[in-house]
Amino acid sequence: DTHTRQFLEQRGLDFEAVFGSVSKDESNLPVPDDSMIQMRIADSGILNGAALERTLDASANRCREGLRVVEDFVRFQLDDPFLSKELKSLRHQITSTLTHLGQANWVRARDTAHDVGTRTSTASETFRGSALDVLRASLKRVEEAIRSLEEYSKIIDAELSQRLEQSRYQFYTIEKAIEANMNSRSRLLNARLYLLVTDHQCRYGAEKTIQNCIEAGVDVVQIREKEMSDRDLISYASLVRDWTREANVLLIINDRIDIASIVEADGVHLGQDDARIHQARKILGGNKLIGVSTHRIEQARQAVLEGADYLGVGPVFESSTKNFEAFSGLAYVQEVANEHSLPWFAIGGINQNNLFQVMQAGASRIAVSGVISQAAHPKGVAKDLANKLRPKSQ
């Protein structure tokens, strides 16, 4: 090579002396003294400094770009302040890690003009049928990019690589919350009035109350029985399952994951002292609804990140069917309304007289019990509440 020969000669080195010996079979080369400078032709495929920096630079770009696309979807499509904040926080966290890895130096190694990856593409990369397609493609791009950063950064700093690993796990959690949000918004789109039924609290008995309220416009029925035997509860819940399925009304079982599975209910509702969401998922699978009662904003945030499908928010007022040590009140309703787009139901002492206050605080869905089950005319009360909750456009 002419340039190499000139380079060596300018430094007083003989080209033949240097490369003539290197080209020989290594088995015949003498072992050099410790003081001698050794030169070897690099093996094909060795990742040198520039190639490593280009790899990290490309992965960092994919990660940041993908995160921004996901963040825009959550911000503008889901209109969810909490998940938007979680994504922004993660983006800043990853940026900090990349800065410590020396990201500022990677750009100088970039060679877009000669990058073979810029000249290859597949049909799936050039087509997006919907905003949801855009989202899901970007979710996977971010995960792949973080994994690439995580693996190649081990060459530079193992501790910083571990930080990227934790960021990847955090992103998996956010992805689950986003998917749960979209699934729940679809399944609970028109669910406004949620009735909790306990047989001994029903003025006319649970069966008659449920049948009448389904006709009146109740969207979700929850069976909440703490004292009924398992055999009787299965028989009763199976009957209600038939009624709700025929009327296209959702059936939720309070607390009892096993019963919900047996009767093929639409889901289960868990309190703060009940089983955790991931434990319920192991039994019910991914297609069932899991609701969680929350009494303060920290519990709501945790439930969202754990993959809850909807939240119970309250107690708002004193209830005639359940005793509470403290009330979350309208302030908590407003907090959730300002922070979460996951479907949620305000609960606790809500009736026709205070419903307007609850809706003013931001609620569009409510869960009730005594106001209907103990009323002289349950069907009429249910119809009145359903009408008041129905969006004006309907």
PDB file of N, CA, C and O in Angstrom, residues 303-332:
ATOM      1  N   ALA A 303     -50.961   0.766  41.372  1.00  0.00           N
ATOM      2  CA  ALA A 303     -51.890  -0.132  40.678  1.00  0.00           C
ATOM      3  C   ALA A 303     -51.758  -0.003  39.166  1.00  0.00           C
ATOM      4  O   ALA A 303     -51.797  -0.998  38.439  1.00  0.00           O
ATOM      5  N   VAL A 304     -51.579   1.225  38.682  1.00  0.00           N
ATOM      6  CA  VAL A 304     -51.414   1.445  37.242  1.00  0.00           C
ATOM      7  C   VAL A 304     -50.163   0.737  36.736  1.00  0.00           C
ATOM      8  O   VAL A 304     -50.187   0.034  35.717  1.00  0.00           O
ATOM      9  N   LEU A 305     -49.046   0.901  37.435  1.00  0.00           N
ATOM     10  CA  LEU A 305     -47.785   0.297  36.997  1.00  0.00           C
ATOM     11  C   LEU A 305     -47.798  -1.222  37.143  1.00  0.00           C
ATOM     12  O   LEU A 305     -47.064  -1.926  36.439  1.00  0.00           O
ATOM     13  N   GLU A 306     -48.626  -1.739  38.043  1.00  0.00           N
ATOM     14  CA  GLU A 306     -48.727  -3.191  38.202  1.00  0.00           C
ATOM     15  C   GLU A 306     -49.666  -3.814  37.168  1.00  0.00           C
ATOM     16  O   GLU A 306     -49.767  -5.032  37.083  1.00  0.00           O
ATOM     17  N   GLY A 307     -50.354  -2.974  36.400  1.00  0.00           N
ATOM     18  CA  GLY A 307     -51.188  -3.492  35.321  1.00  0.00           C
ATOM     19  C   GLY A 307     -52.661  -3.598  35.624  1.00  0.00           C
ATOM     20  O   GLY A 307     -53.377  -4.391  34.991  1.00  0.00           O
ATOM     21  N   ALA A 308     -53.168  -2.808  36.574  1.00  0.00           N
ATOM     22  CA  ALA A 308     -54.605  -2.813  36.861  1.00  0.00           C
ATOM     23  C   ALA A 308     -55.380  -2.374  35.621  1.00  0.00           C
ATOM     24  O   ALA A 308     -54.916  -1.550  34.844  1.00  0.00           O
ATOM     25  N   ASP A 309     -56.582  -2.936  35.455  1.00  0.00           N
ATOM     26  CA  ASP A 309     -57.433  -2.582  34.314  1.00  0.00           C
ATOM     27  C   ASP A 309     -58.363  -1.421  34.637  1.00  0.00           C
ATOM     28  O   ASP A 309     -58.821  -0.720  33.741  1.00  0.00           O
ATOM     29  N   TYR A 310     -58.668  -1.245  35.907  1.00  0.00           N
ATOM     30  CA  TYR A 310     -59.449  -0.088  36.336  1.00  0.00           C
ATOM     31  C   TYR A 310     -59.213   0.118  37.828  1.00  0.00           C
ATOM     32  O   TYR A 310     -58.709  -0.773  38.524  1.00  0.00           O
ATOM     33  N   LEU A 311     -59.586   1.307  38.300  1.00  0.00           N
ATOM     34  CA  LEU A 311     -59.397   1.650  39.709  1.00  0.00           C
ATOM     35  C   LEU A 311     -60.729   1.958  40.370  1.00  0.00           C
ATOM     36  O   LEU A 311     -61.637   2.512  39.741  1.00  0.00           O
ATOM     37  N   GLY A 312     -60.825   1.612  41.637  1.00  0.00           N
ATOM     38  CA  GLY A 312     -61.887   2.119  42.495  1.00  0.00           C
ATOM     39  C   GLY A 312     -61.287   3.289  43.256  1.00  0.00           C
ATOM     40  O   GLY A 312     -60.195   3.162  43.824  1.00  0.00           O
ATOM     41  N   VAL A 313     -61.947   4.440  43.254  1.00  0.00           N
ATOM     42  CA  VAL A 313     -61.389   5.658  43.840  1.00  0.00           C
ATOM     43  C   VAL A 313     -62.307   6.165  44.943  1.00  0.00           C
ATOM     44  O   VAL A 313     -63.426   6.613  44.691  1.00  0.00           O
ATOM     45  N   GLY A 314     -61.849   6.082  46.171  1.00  0.00           N
ATOM     46  CA  GLY A 314     -62.676   6.518  47.285  1.00  0.00           C
ATOM     47  C   GLY A 314     -62.177   5.948  48.612  1.00  0.00           C
ATOM     48  O   GLY A 314     -61.045   5.478  48.683  1.00  0.00           O
ATOM     49  N   PRO A 315     -63.014   5.967  49.633  1.00  0.00           N
ATOM     50  CA  PRO A 315     -64.411   6.404  49.646  1.00  0.00           C
ATOM     51  C   PRO A 315     -64.547   7.921  49.588  1.00  0.00           C
ATOM     52  O   PRO A 315     -63.795   8.641  50.229  1.00  0.00           O
ATOM     53  N   VAL A 316     -65.543   8.342  48.819  1.00  0.00           N
ATOM     54  CA  VAL A 316     -65.761   9.767  48.646  1.00  0.00           C
ATOM     55  C   VAL A 316     -66.588  10.324  49.800  1.00  0.00           C
ATOM     56  O   VAL A 316     -66.234  11.333  50.405  1.00  0.00           O
ATOM     57  N   PHE A 317     -67.683   9.638  50.116  1.00  0.00           N
ATOM     58  CA  PHE A 317     -68.560  10.048  51.207  1.00  0.00           C
ATOM     59  C   PHE A 317     -68.818   8.848  52.122  1.00  0.00           C
ATOM     60  O   PHE A 317     -68.409   7.723  51.833  1.00  0.00           O
ATOM     61  N   GLU A 318     -69.506   9.101  53.213  1.00  0.00           N
ATOM     62  CA  GLU A 318     -69.902   8.024  54.129  1.00  0.00           C
ATOM     63  C   GLU A 318     -70.861   7.084  53.417  1.00  0.00           C
ATOM     64  O   GLU A 318     -71.763   7.520  52.701  1.00  0.00           O
ATOM     65  N   SER A 319     -70.655   5.777  53.620  1.00  0.00           N
ATOM     66  CA  SER A 319     -71.458   4.773  52.925  1.00  0.00           C
ATOM     67  C   SER A 319     -72.453   4.111  53.874  1.00  0.00           C
ATOM     68  O   SER A 319     -72.174   3.941  55.060  1.00  0.00           O
ATOM     69  N   SER A 320     -73.585   3.699  53.312  1.00  0.00           N
ATOM     70  CA  SER A 320     -74.594   3.001  54.117  1.00  0.00           C
ATOM     71  C   SER A 320     -74.363   1.501  54.139  1.00  0.00           C
ATOM     72  O   SER A 320     -75.004   0.781  54.891  1.00  0.00           O
ATOM     73  N   THR A 321     -73.435   1.017  53.318  1.00  0.00           N
ATOM     74  CA  THR A 321     -73.217  -0.431  53.230  1.00  0.00           C
ATOM     75  C   THR A 321     -71.836  -0.873  53.694  1.00  0.00           C
ATOM     76  O   THR A 321     -71.570  -2.055  53.822  1.00  0.00           O
ATOM     77  N   LYS A 322     -70.924   0.081  53.937  1.00  0.00           N
ATOM     78  CA  LYS A 322     -69.574  -0.299  54.347  1.00  0.00           C
ATOM     79  C   LYS A 322     -68.989   0.791  55.231  1.00  0.00           C
ATOM     80  O   LYS A 322     -69.157   1.983  54.958  1.00  0.00           O
ATOM     81  N   ASN A 323     -68.305   0.373  56.295  1.00  0.00           N
ATOM     82  CA  ASN A 323     -67.706   1.323  57.227  1.00  0.00           C
ATOM     83  C   ASN A 323     -66.252   1.607  56.843  1.00  0.00           C
ATOM     84  O   ASN A 323     -65.501   0.709  56.487  1.00  0.00           O
ATOM     85  N   PHE A 324     -65.877   2.872  56.935  1.00  0.00           N
ATOM     86  CA  PHE A 324     -64.507   3.281  56.622  1.00  0.00           C
ATOM     87  C   PHE A 324     -63.954   4.090  57.787  1.00  0.00           C
ATOM     88  O   PHE A 324     -64.675   4.862  58.430  1.00  0.00           O
ATOM     89  N   GLU A 325     -62.655   3.903  58.048  1.00  0.00           N
ATOM     90  CA  GLU A 325     -62.006   4.670  59.109  1.00  0.00           C
ATOM     91  C   GLU A 325     -61.749   6.108  58.671  1.00  0.00           C
ATOM     92  O   GLU A 325     -61.748   7.023  59.476  1.00  0.00           O
ATOM     93  N   ALA A 326     -61.501   6.288  57.392  1.00  0.00           N
ATOM     94  CA  ALA A 326     -61.228   7.629  56.870  1.00  0.00           C
ATOM     95  C   ALA A 326     -61.788   7.740  55.460  1.00  0.00           C
ATOM     96  O   ALA A 326     -62.044   6.730  54.800  1.00  0.00           O
ATOM     97  N   PHE A 327     -61.986   8.976  55.020  1.00  0.00           N
ATOM     98  CA  PHE A 327     -62.552   9.213  53.696  1.00  0.00           C
ATOM     99  C   PHE A 327     -61.533   9.949  52.818  1.00  0.00           C
ATOM    100  O   PHE A 327     -60.940  10.937  53.232  1.00  0.00           O
ATOM    101  N   SER A 328     -61.384   9.429  51.604  1.00  0.00           N
ATOM    102  CA  SER A 328     -60.472  10.070  50.664  1.00  0.00           C
ATOM    103  C   SER A 328     -61.047  11.391  50.176  1.00  0.00           C
ATOM    104  O   SER A 328     -60.313  12.348  49.905  1.00  0.00           O
ATOM    105  N   GLY A 329     -62.368  11.411  50.024  1.00  0.00           N
ATOM    106  CA  GLY A 329     -63.055  12.644  49.680  1.00  0.00           C
ATOM    107  C   GLY A 329     -62.935  13.077  48.230  1.00  0.00           C
ATOM    108  O   GLY A 329     -62.313  12.409  47.401  1.00  0.00           O
ATOM    109  N   LEU A 330     -63.518  14.207  47.937  1.00  0.00           N
ATOM    110  CA  LEU A 330     -63.523  14.742  46.583  1.00  0.00           C
ATOM    111  C   LEU A 330     -62.129  15.177  46.130  1.00  0.00           C
ATOM    112  O   LEU A 330     -61.840  15.176  44.929  1.00  0.00           O
ATOM    113  N   ALA A 331     -61.271  15.524  47.092  1.00  0.00           N
ATOM    114  CA  ALA A 331     -59.919  15.953  46.730  1.00  0.00           C
ATOM    115  C   ALA A 331     -59.169  14.814  46.049  1.00  0.00           C
ATOM    116  O   ALA A 331     -58.425  15.035  45.070  1.00  0.00           O
ATOM    117  N   TYR A 332     -59.373  13.595  46.542  1.00  0.00           N
ATOM    118  CA  TYR A 332     -58.702  12.450  45.921  1.00  0.00           C
ATOM    119  C   TYR A 332     -59.284  12.161  44.540  1.00  0.00           C
ATOM    120  O   TYR A 332     -58.553  11.820  43.604  1.00  0.00           O
TER     121      TYR A 332
END
